[in-house]
mmCIF file of C-alpha atoms and ligand atoms in Angstrom:
data_model
loop_
_atom_site.group_PDB
_atom_site.id
_atom_site.type_symbol
_atom_site.label_atom_id
_atom_site.label_comp_id
_atom_site.label_asym_id
_atom_site.label_seq_id
_atom_site.Cartn_x
_atom_site.Cartn_y
_atom_site.Cartn_z
ATOM 1 C CA MET A 5 11.817 -22.286 10.244
ATOM 2 C CA THR A 6 11.004 -22.737 13.950
ATOM 3 C CA SER A 7 8.743 -20.253 15.734
ATOM 4 C CA SER A 8 11.805 -18.742 17.456
ATOM 5 C CA SER A 9 14.066 -18.352 14.401
ATOM 6 C CA PRO A 10 14.337 -14.875 12.843
ATOM 7 C CA ARG A 11 11.929 -14.118 10.032
ATOM 8 C CA ILE A 12 13.099 -12.877 6.646
ATOM 9 C CA TRP A 13 11.262 -9.742 5.539
ATOM 10 C CA PHE A 14 11.250 -8.632 1.897
ATOM 11 C CA ILE A 15 10.340 -4.923 1.845
ATOM 12 C CA THR A 16 10.114 -2.786 -1.301
ATOM 13 C CA GLY A 17 11.318 0.829 -1.003
ATOM 14 C CA ILE A 18 13.605 0.900 2.045
ATOM 15 C CA SER A 19 15.472 4.062 0.964
ATOM 16 C CA ARG A 20 13.155 6.373 2.904
ATOM 17 C CA GLY A 21 9.845 6.785 4.694
ATOM 18 C CA LEU A 22 7.695 3.944 5.952
ATOM 19 C CA GLY A 23 9.815 1.269 4.239
ATOM 20 C CA ARG A 24 12.998 2.509 5.869
ATOM 21 C CA ALA A 25 11.324 2.810 9.297
ATOM 22 C CA LEU A 26 9.974 -0.708 8.927
ATOM 23 C CA ALA A 27 13.379 -2.102 7.932
ATOM 24 C CA GLU A 28 14.983 -0.409 10.974
ATOM 25 C CA GLU A 29 12.304 -1.660 13.363
ATOM 26 C CA VAL A 30 12.372 -5.217 11.936
ATOM 27 C CA ARG A 31 16.137 -5.279 12.527
ATOM 28 C CA ALA A 32 15.763 -3.823 16.020
ATOM 29 C CA GLN A 33 13.361 -6.676 16.836
ATOM 30 C CA GLY A 34 15.840 -9.324 15.629
ATOM 31 C CA ASP A 35 14.451 -10.314 12.219
ATOM 32 C CA HIS A 36 16.322 -9.976 8.906
ATOM 33 C CA VAL A 37 15.546 -7.644 5.998
ATOM 34 C CA VAL A 38 16.092 -7.982 2.298
ATOM 35 C CA GLY A 39 14.882 -4.655 0.971
ATOM 36 C CA THR A 40 14.770 -2.940 -2.369
ATOM 37 C CA THR A 41 16.195 0.362 -3.504
ATOM 38 C CA ARG A 42 16.452 1.635 -7.058
ATOM 39 C CA ASP A 43 20.219 1.000 -7.220
ATOM 40 C CA GLY A 44 20.379 -2.062 -4.961
ATOM 41 C CA THR A 45 22.463 -0.402 -2.230
ATOM 42 C CA SER A 46 21.515 0.526 1.326
ATOM 43 C CA ASP A 47 23.196 2.277 4.259
ATOM 44 C CA LEU A 48 21.064 0.468 6.837
ATOM 45 C CA GLY A 49 23.930 -1.722 8.030
ATOM 46 C CA ALA A 50 24.234 -5.326 9.176
ATOM 47 C CA GLY A 51 21.200 -7.538 8.784
ATOM 48 C CA VAL A 52 19.806 -5.471 5.913
ATOM 49 C CA HIS A 53 20.569 -6.715 2.426
ATOM 50 C CA ALA A 54 19.519 -4.599 -0.572
ATOM 51 C CA VAL A 55 18.510 -5.700 -4.067
ATOM 52 C CA PRO A 56 17.651 -3.410 -7.003
ATOM 53 C CA LEU A 57 14.028 -2.724 -7.972
ATOM 54 C CA ASP A 58 12.360 -0.166 -10.200
ATOM 55 C CA LEU A 59 8.634 -0.845 -10.166
ATOM 56 C CA SER A 60 8.081 1.049 -13.390
ATOM 57 C CA ARG A 61 10.101 -1.599 -15.265
ATOM 58 C CA SER A 62 7.949 -4.674 -15.760
ATOM 59 C CA GLU A 63 10.728 -7.278 -15.525
ATOM 60 C CA SER A 64 12.278 -5.757 -12.390
ATOM 61 C CA PRO A 65 9.947 -7.223 -9.681
ATOM 62 C CA ALA A 66 10.516 -10.882 -10.638
ATOM 63 C CA THR A 67 14.292 -10.361 -10.751
ATOM 64 C CA ALA A 68 14.227 -8.588 -7.372
ATOM 65 C CA VAL A 69 12.151 -11.318 -5.696
ATOM 66 C CA ARG A 70 14.451 -14.049 -7.064
ATOM 67 C CA ALA A 71 17.545 -12.182 -5.829
ATOM 68 C CA ALA A 72 15.945 -11.549 -2.440
ATOM 69 C CA HIS A 73 14.960 -15.202 -2.018
ATOM 70 C CA ALA A 74 18.514 -16.313 -2.840
ATOM 71 C CA VAL A 75 19.970 -14.313 0.081
ATOM 72 C CA HIS A 76 18.580 -16.532 2.883
ATOM 73 C CA GLY A 77 16.859 -19.258 0.845
ATOM 74 C CA ARG A 78 13.409 -18.170 2.040
ATOM 75 C CA LEU A 79 11.090 -15.178 2.449
ATOM 76 C CA ASP A 80 8.650 -15.053 5.350
ATOM 77 C CA VAL A 81 7.025 -11.621 5.054
ATOM 78 C CA VAL A 82 6.641 -9.852 1.706
ATOM 79 C CA VAL A 83 5.831 -6.148 2.043
ATOM 80 C CA ASN A 84 4.705 -4.205 -1.019
ATOM 81 C CA ASN A 85 5.536 -0.747 0.309
ATOM 82 C CA ALA A 86 7.109 1.311 -2.501
ATOM 83 C CA GLY A 87 4.764 3.723 -4.219
ATOM 84 C CA TYR A 88 3.988 7.387 -4.771
ATOM 85 C CA GLY A 89 1.106 9.851 -4.865
ATOM 86 C CA LEU A 90 -0.428 11.897 -7.661
ATOM 87 C CA LEU A 91 -2.463 15.029 -6.965
ATOM 88 C CA GLY A 92 -4.857 16.772 -9.332
ATOM 89 C CA PRO A 93 -8.461 16.468 -10.488
ATOM 90 C CA ILE A 94 -9.460 13.279 -12.290
ATOM 91 C CA GLU A 95 -10.551 15.176 -15.402
ATOM 92 C CA GLU A 96 -7.163 16.806 -15.924
ATOM 93 C CA THR A 97 -5.090 13.655 -15.300
ATOM 94 C CA ARG A 98 -3.310 12.658 -18.485
ATOM 95 C CA ASP A 99 -3.240 9.065 -19.639
ATOM 96 C CA ALA A 100 0.554 8.840 -19.175
ATOM 97 C CA GLU A 101 0.270 10.172 -15.593
ATOM 98 C CA ALA A 102 -2.434 7.661 -14.625
ATOM 99 C CA THR A 103 -0.719 4.773 -16.413
ATOM 100 C CA HIS A 104 2.638 5.376 -14.722
ATOM 101 C CA LEU A 105 0.955 5.626 -11.310
ATOM 102 C CA PHE A 106 -0.865 2.311 -11.783
ATOM 103 C CA GLU A 107 2.303 0.728 -13.181
ATOM 104 C CA VAL A 108 4.137 1.489 -9.931
ATOM 105 C CA ASN A 109 1.396 1.352 -7.259
ATOM 106 C CA PHE A 110 -0.647 -1.537 -8.641
ATOM 107 C CA PHE A 111 1.015 -3.553 -11.425
ATOM 108 C CA GLY A 112 4.434 -3.381 -9.779
ATOM 109 C CA ALA A 113 2.973 -4.724 -6.544
ATOM 110 C CA LEU A 114 1.017 -7.382 -8.462
ATOM 111 C CA ARG A 115 4.231 -8.548 -10.195
ATOM 112 C CA VAL A 116 6.016 -8.765 -6.833
ATOM 113 C CA LEU A 117 3.174 -10.939 -5.539
ATOM 114 C CA GLN A 118 3.116 -13.160 -8.599
ATOM 115 C CA ALA A 119 6.856 -13.781 -8.205
ATOM 116 C CA ALA A 120 6.707 -14.328 -4.433
ATOM 117 C CA LEU A 121 3.552 -16.415 -4.045
ATOM 118 C CA PRO A 122 4.962 -19.675 -5.520
ATOM 119 C CA LEU A 123 7.834 -19.421 -3.014
ATOM 120 C CA LEU A 124 5.544 -18.755 -0.034
ATOM 121 C CA ARG A 125 3.124 -21.534 -1.031
ATOM 122 C CA ALA A 126 6.015 -23.992 -1.410
ATOM 123 C CA GLN A 127 7.107 -23.106 2.146
ATOM 124 C CA GLY A 128 3.532 -23.639 3.349
ATOM 125 C CA ALA A 129 3.850 -20.397 5.315
ATOM 126 C CA GLY A 130 4.299 -16.699 4.763
ATOM 127 C CA HIS A 131 2.640 -13.313 5.039
ATOM 128 C CA VAL A 132 1.891 -10.809 2.311
ATOM 129 C CA VAL A 133 1.532 -7.179 3.423
ATOM 130 C CA ASN A 134 0.326 -4.640 0.888
ATOM 131 C CA ILE A 135 0.727 -0.991 1.879
ATOM 132 C CA SER A 136 -2.382 0.622 0.479
ATOM 133 C CA SER A 137 -3.804 3.914 1.797
ATOM 134 C CA ILE A 138 -6.758 5.358 3.668
ATOM 135 C CA ALA A 139 -7.476 6.927 0.253
ATOM 136 C CA ALA A 140 -8.511 3.437 -0.883
ATOM 137 C CA LEU A 141 -11.252 3.210 1.753
ATOM 138 C CA ALA A 142 -12.266 6.870 2.055
ATOM 139 C CA PRO A 143 -11.100 8.855 -0.994
ATOM 140 C CA MET A 144 -10.985 12.649 -0.994
ATOM 141 C CA ALA A 145 -11.111 15.185 -3.830
ATOM 142 C CA GLY A 146 -7.818 15.927 -5.552
ATOM 143 C CA SER A 147 -6.279 12.469 -5.406
ATOM 144 C CA GLY A 148 -8.835 10.293 -7.184
ATOM 145 C CA VAL A 149 -6.461 8.424 -9.479
ATOM 146 C CA TYR A 150 -4.059 7.720 -6.593
ATOM 147 C CA ALA A 151 -7.040 6.520 -4.514
ATOM 148 C CA ALA A 152 -8.078 4.253 -7.391
ATOM 149 C CA SER A 153 -4.581 2.724 -7.627
ATOM 150 C CA LYS A 154 -4.650 1.961 -3.903
ATOM 151 C CA ALA A 155 -8.282 0.763 -3.947
ATOM 152 C CA ALA A 156 -7.226 -1.721 -6.618
ATOM 153 C CA LEU A 157 -4.477 -2.955 -4.306
ATOM 154 C CA SER A 158 -6.822 -3.233 -1.294
ATOM 155 C CA ALA A 159 -9.370 -5.182 -3.362
ATOM 156 C CA LEU A 160 -6.617 -7.460 -4.648
ATOM 157 C CA SER A 161 -5.565 -8.183 -1.054
ATOM 158 C CA GLU A 162 -9.109 -9.172 -0.051
ATOM 159 C CA SER A 163 -9.472 -11.515 -2.992
ATOM 160 C CA LEU A 164 -5.994 -12.963 -2.505
ATOM 161 C CA ALA A 165 -6.734 -13.747 1.141
ATOM 162 C CA LEU A 166 -9.714 -15.841 0.008
ATOM 163 C CA GLU A 167 -7.687 -17.598 -2.688
ATOM 164 C CA LEU A 168 -4.935 -18.498 -0.206
ATOM 165 C CA VAL A 169 -7.176 -20.113 2.416
ATOM 166 C CA GLY A 170 -5.523 -23.358 3.522
ATOM 167 C CA SER A 171 -2.104 -22.455 2.066
ATOM 168 C CA GLY A 172 -0.560 -21.143 5.280
ATOM 169 C CA VAL A 173 -0.003 -17.769 3.602
ATOM 170 C CA ARG A 174 -1.664 -14.759 5.260
ATOM 171 C CA VAL A 175 -2.585 -11.422 3.706
ATOM 172 C CA THR A 176 -2.819 -7.997 5.316
ATOM 173 C CA SER A 177 -3.769 -4.772 3.573
ATOM 174 C CA VAL A 178 -2.456 -1.711 5.415
ATOM 175 C CA GLU A 179 -4.380 1.544 5.049
ATOM 176 C CA PRO A 180 -2.316 4.355 6.609
ATOM 177 C CA GLY A 181 -3.518 7.906 7.191
ATOM 178 C CA ALA A 182 -1.030 10.789 7.031
ATOM 179 C CA PHE A 183 2.448 9.756 8.203
ATOM 180 C CA ARG A 184 5.431 12.111 8.393
ATOM 181 C CA THR A 185 7.542 10.908 5.472
ATOM 182 C CA ASP A 186 8.571 12.399 2.112
ATOM 183 C CA PHE A 187 5.266 11.180 0.666
ATOM 184 C CA LEU A 188 3.757 14.705 0.346
ATOM 185 C CA SER A 189 7.050 16.389 -0.599
ATOM 186 C CA PRO A 190 7.886 17.317 -4.201
ATOM 187 C CA HIS A 191 10.654 14.680 -4.015
ATOM 188 C CA SER A 192 7.963 11.951 -3.997
ATOM 189 C CA LEU A 193 4.606 13.409 -4.938
ATOM 190 C CA ARG A 194 3.643 14.191 -8.523
ATOM 191 C CA ARG A 195 1.123 16.812 -9.674
ATOM 192 C CA THR A 196 -0.998 16.613 -12.793
ATOM 193 C CA GLU A 197 0.407 18.986 -15.432
ATOM 194 C CA ALA A 198 -2.887 20.369 -16.697
ATOM 195 C CA ARG A 199 -4.788 22.986 -14.657
ATOM 196 C CA LEU A 200 -8.545 23.549 -14.862
ATOM 197 C CA ALA A 201 -9.978 26.536 -12.969
ATOM 198 C CA HIS A 202 -13.290 24.670 -12.557
ATOM 199 C CA TYR A 203 -11.820 22.371 -9.858
ATOM 200 C CA GLU A 204 -10.224 25.072 -7.670
ATOM 201 C CA ALA A 205 -12.929 24.875 -4.994
ATOM 202 C CA THR A 206 -12.909 21.080 -4.679
ATOM 203 C CA SER A 207 -9.696 19.404 -5.824
ATOM 204 C CA GLY A 208 -7.669 22.618 -5.489
ATOM 205 C CA GLU A 209 -8.835 23.128 -1.896
ATOM 206 C CA ALA A 210 -8.040 19.508 -0.959
ATOM 207 C CA VAL A 211 -4.564 19.778 -2.477
ATOM 208 C CA ARG A 212 -3.864 23.039 -0.592
ATOM 209 C CA ALA A 213 -4.903 21.334 2.664
ATOM 210 C CA LEU A 214 -2.456 18.500 1.944
ATOM 211 C CA GLU A 215 0.327 21.007 1.213
ATOM 212 C CA LYS A 216 -0.255 22.588 4.637
ATOM 213 C CA LEU A 217 0.148 19.129 6.176
ATOM 214 C CA ILE A 218 3.761 18.711 4.999
ATOM 215 C CA GLY A 219 5.928 18.201 8.074
ATOM 216 C CA GLN A 220 2.830 18.288 10.317
ATOM 217 C CA GLN A 221 1.436 14.808 9.594
ATOM 218 C CA GLY A 222 0.258 13.220 12.842
ATOM 219 C CA GLY A 223 1.569 9.745 12.032
ATOM 220 C CA ASP A 224 4.993 8.563 13.276
ATOM 221 C CA PRO A 225 6.556 6.111 10.764
ATOM 222 C CA ARG A 226 8.400 4.192 13.518
ATOM 223 C CA ALA A 227 5.138 3.702 15.438
ATOM 224 C CA ALA A 228 3.491 2.523 12.188
ATOM 225 C CA ALA A 229 6.325 0.033 11.732
ATOM 226 C CA ARG A 230 5.860 -1.333 15.262
ATOM 227 C CA ALA A 231 2.090 -1.667 14.740
ATOM 228 C CA LEU A 232 2.643 -3.515 11.458
ATOM 229 C CA ILE A 233 5.129 -5.933 13.038
ATOM 230 C CA GLN A 234 2.692 -6.534 15.902
ATOM 231 C CA ALA A 235 -0.045 -7.356 13.369
ATOM 232 C CA VAL A 236 2.208 -9.747 11.426
ATOM 233 C CA ARG A 237 3.190 -11.544 14.644
ATOM 234 C CA ALA A 238 -0.393 -11.843 15.900
ATOM 235 C CA PRO A 239 -1.899 -15.353 15.988
ATOM 236 C CA GLU A 240 -4.780 -14.015 13.899
ATOM 237 C CA PRO A 241 -3.426 -11.140 11.780
ATOM 238 C CA PRO A 242 -5.953 -8.588 10.471
ATOM 239 C CA LEU A 243 -6.997 -8.562 6.819
ATOM 240 C CA HIS A 244 -7.104 -4.757 7.061
ATOM 241 C CA LEU A 245 -4.845 -2.709 9.306
ATOM 242 C CA VAL A 246 -5.995 0.918 9.340
ATOM 243 C CA LEU A 247 -3.120 3.010 10.744
ATOM 244 C CA GLY A 248 -3.457 6.416 12.414
ATOM 245 C CA ALA A 249 -6.232 8.175 14.333
ATOM 246 C CA ASP A 250 -7.119 10.156 11.173
ATOM 247 C CA ALA A 251 -7.479 6.933 9.184
ATOM 248 C CA VAL A 252 -9.669 5.348 11.865
ATOM 249 C CA GLY A 253 -11.961 8.403 11.825
ATOM 250 C CA ARG A 254 -12.227 8.445 8.036
ATOM 251 C CA THR A 255 -12.908 4.687 7.933
ATOM 252 C CA ARG A 256 -15.693 4.928 10.505
ATOM 253 C CA ALA A 257 -17.283 7.888 8.659
ATOM 254 C CA LYS A 258 -17.091 5.941 5.384
ATOM 255 C CA LEU A 259 -18.712 2.864 6.924
ATOM 256 C CA GLU A 260 -21.558 5.030 8.239
ATOM 257 C CA ARG A 261 -22.107 6.680 4.843
ATOM 258 C CA LEU A 262 -22.017 3.316 3.084
ATOM 259 C CA GLY A 263 -24.411 1.761 5.601
ATOM 260 C CA ALA A 264 -26.776 4.738 5.273
ATOM 261 C CA ASP A 265 -26.857 4.458 1.446
ATOM 262 C CA VAL A 266 -27.479 0.706 1.604
ATOM 263 C CA SER A 267 -30.313 1.164 4.124
ATOM 264 C CA ARG A 268 -31.973 4.102 2.367
ATOM 265 C CA TRP A 269 -31.995 2.324 -1.002
ATOM 266 C CA GLU A 270 -32.410 -1.241 0.250
ATOM 267 C CA GLU A 271 -35.952 -1.695 -1.035
ATOM 268 C CA VAL A 272 -35.019 -0.473 -4.514
ATOM 269 C CA SER A 273 -31.844 -2.548 -4.493
ATOM 270 C CA ARG A 274 -33.617 -5.748 -3.494
ATOM 271 C CA ALA A 275 -36.348 -5.258 -6.114
ATOM 272 C CA THR A 276 -33.923 -5.722 -9.043
ATOM 273 C CA GLY A 277 -34.082 -9.535 -9.223
ATOM 274 C CA PHE A 278 -36.255 -11.617 -11.592
ATOM 275 C CA PRO A 279 -39.756 -12.197 -10.212
ATOM 276 C CA ARG A 280 -39.877 -15.460 -8.223
ATOM 277 C CA ALA A 281 -41.801 -18.303 -9.883
ATOM 278 C CA ASP A 282 -43.815 -19.257 -6.707
HETATM 279 N N1 NAP R 20 3.174 8.669 4.250
HETATM 280 C C1 NAP R 20 1.866 8.665 4.133
HETATM 281 O O1 NAP R 20 1.184 9.578 4.630
HETATM 282 C C2 NAP R 20 1.179 7.539 3.412
HETATM 283 C C3 NAP R 20 -0.215 7.415 3.572
HETATM 284 C C4 NAP R 20 -0.876 6.384 2.927
HETATM 285 C C5 NAP R 20 -0.160 5.475 2.165
HETATM 286 N N2 NAP R 20 1.187 5.621 2.018
HETATM 287 C C6 NAP R 20 1.889 4.623 1.196
HETATM 288 O O2 NAP R 20 3.002 4.148 1.901
HETATM 289 C C7 NAP R 20 4.010 3.719 0.989
HETATM 290 C C8 NAP R 20 5.342 4.321 1.407
HETATM 291 O O3 NAP R 20 5.251 5.736 1.279
HETATM 292 P P1 NAP R 20 6.150 6.741 2.148
HETATM 293 O O4 NAP R 20 5.250 7.574 2.937
HETATM 294 O O5 NAP R 20 7.227 6.005 2.829
HETATM 295 O O6 NAP R 20 6.721 7.659 0.957
HETATM 296 P P2 NAP R 20 8.224 8.080 0.591
HETATM 297 O O7 NAP R 20 8.917 8.616 1.793
HETATM 298 O O8 NAP R 20 8.062 8.966 -0.602
HETATM 299 O O9 NAP R 20 8.946 6.703 0.169
HETATM 300 C C9 NAP R 20 8.527 6.037 -1.006
HETATM 301 C C10 NAP R 20 9.404 4.819 -1.255
HETATM 302 O O10 NAP R 20 8.934 4.174 -2.448
HETATM 303 C C11 NAP R 20 10.034 4.035 -3.367
HETATM 304 N N3 NAP R 20 9.567 4.122 -4.748
HETATM 305 C C12 NAP R 20 8.772 5.053 -5.315
HETATM 306 N N4 NAP R 20 8.615 4.807 -6.620
HETATM 307 C C13 NAP R 20 9.329 3.677 -6.901
HETATM 308 C C14 NAP R 20 9.573 2.931 -8.072
HETATM 309 N N5 NAP R 20 9.085 3.293 -9.272
HETATM 310 N N6 NAP R 20 10.352 1.817 -8.000
HETATM 311 C C15 NAP R 20 10.891 1.445 -6.817
HETATM 312 N N7 NAP R 20 10.720 2.128 -5.660
HETATM 313 C C16 NAP R 20 9.942 3.242 -5.713
HETATM 314 C C17 NAP R 20 10.958 5.211 -3.029
HETATM 315 O O11 NAP R 20 12.257 4.975 -3.545
HETATM 316 P P3 NAP R 20 13.221 6.230 -3.994
HETATM 317 O O12 NAP R 20 13.824 6.768 -2.722
HETATM 318 O O13 NAP R 20 14.226 5.586 -4.890
HETATM 319 O O14 NAP R 20 12.350 7.210 -4.696
HETATM 320 C C18 NAP R 20 10.863 5.190 -1.500
HETATM 321 O O15 NAP R 20 11.697 4.195 -0.960
HETATM 322 C C19 NAP R 20 3.540 4.162 -0.406
HETATM 323 O O16 NAP R 20 3.001 3.044 -1.093
HETATM 324 C C20 NAP R 20 2.460 5.188 -0.098
HETATM 325 O O17 NAP R 20 1.486 5.249 -1.133
HETATM 326 C C21 NAP R 20 1.876 6.637 2.617
#
C-alpha cells in the first residue's frame, strides 16, 4: 500500500449507530469498508462489503476476519465497534447476564484481534481501534458490569500497544461519552431481570437519568466518526481518544480524584515494601 492508496477498514457492527456512521464517513473520505452485520448483508452501497458476525458465537470472529481479509487481500484498520450495554445494580446482575455481556463486549473483541493481528503484523502496518466507553475510565452507578467489560477492553488496548512496539501496528482505545444512537434504546440495551429496592437511590437514579437522555445525547455519531478517522490518519495517533465534551469532563474529574487518592495515601502506600538492608 502507498500512502495515497485507499485504506481498507474492517468495522464490526455497521448495521446502525457509531459503526454505521463510521462506515459512511470512511466511504465519503475515499477509503473502503468491509463491515460486519449479523446476517452479512448491508444497504450501505458501493465500497461497503458486508460479512456475517455474531460476537456471541465463539467461532464467528475468526471466520469474519478471514472473509473480510479475502475481499481486498489486506486490512489496514480493524475497528472493534459492535457491543451493547447492560443496566442494573451489580448485586442483582445474574451470571448469565454478565457472561453474555463479556462474551460480546470483551471476548468477541479479543477473538477479532487474535484473528486480525497475524495479518496486520505480516503487513508490517495496521491500526487497531477498540471502541470502549467513558464508563471504562469513569464508571457510574447502575452500569457497573458494562463498565467492567469496557474497562477490560481499554486495559487490553494499553497492554497490546506495548506488545506491538516495533511491529508497525498502532492501537487506539476510544472512550465515547453519550452519542445519539440506539445504544440506550430497548432495541440495544439490556436490563438486569432482578430488582432490589435497596439500590433505587443509587443505581435506580442513575438508570432513570440515562432513560431521560434517550434522543437527547449530546454526541453526534458522524462527528465522532470524523474525529476517529482524523486520529487514525494522524502521524502520531492517540492511545486513548476520549470523545465528547461529557467524556472529557468525566475523564478530568476522574484523574483529579485518582491523583488526590494517590497523594493523600502516598506515605502509607510507599511504606509497604520490605525494609531496605542499608
Ligand atoms: N452511543 C453511545 O453513547 C456509546 C457510548 C460509549 C460507548 N459506546 C460503544 O460504542 C459501540 C457502538 O454502539 P452504538 O452506540 O453504535 O450502539 P447501537 O446503535 O446499539 O449499535 C450497536 C451495534 O453493535 C452490533 N452488535 C451488538 N451485539 C452484537 C453481537 N452479539 N454480534 C454482532 N454485532 C452486535 C449491533 O448489531 P445489530 O443491529 O445486529 O444488533 C449494532 O450494529 C458499542 O461498543 C458501545 O458499547 C456507545
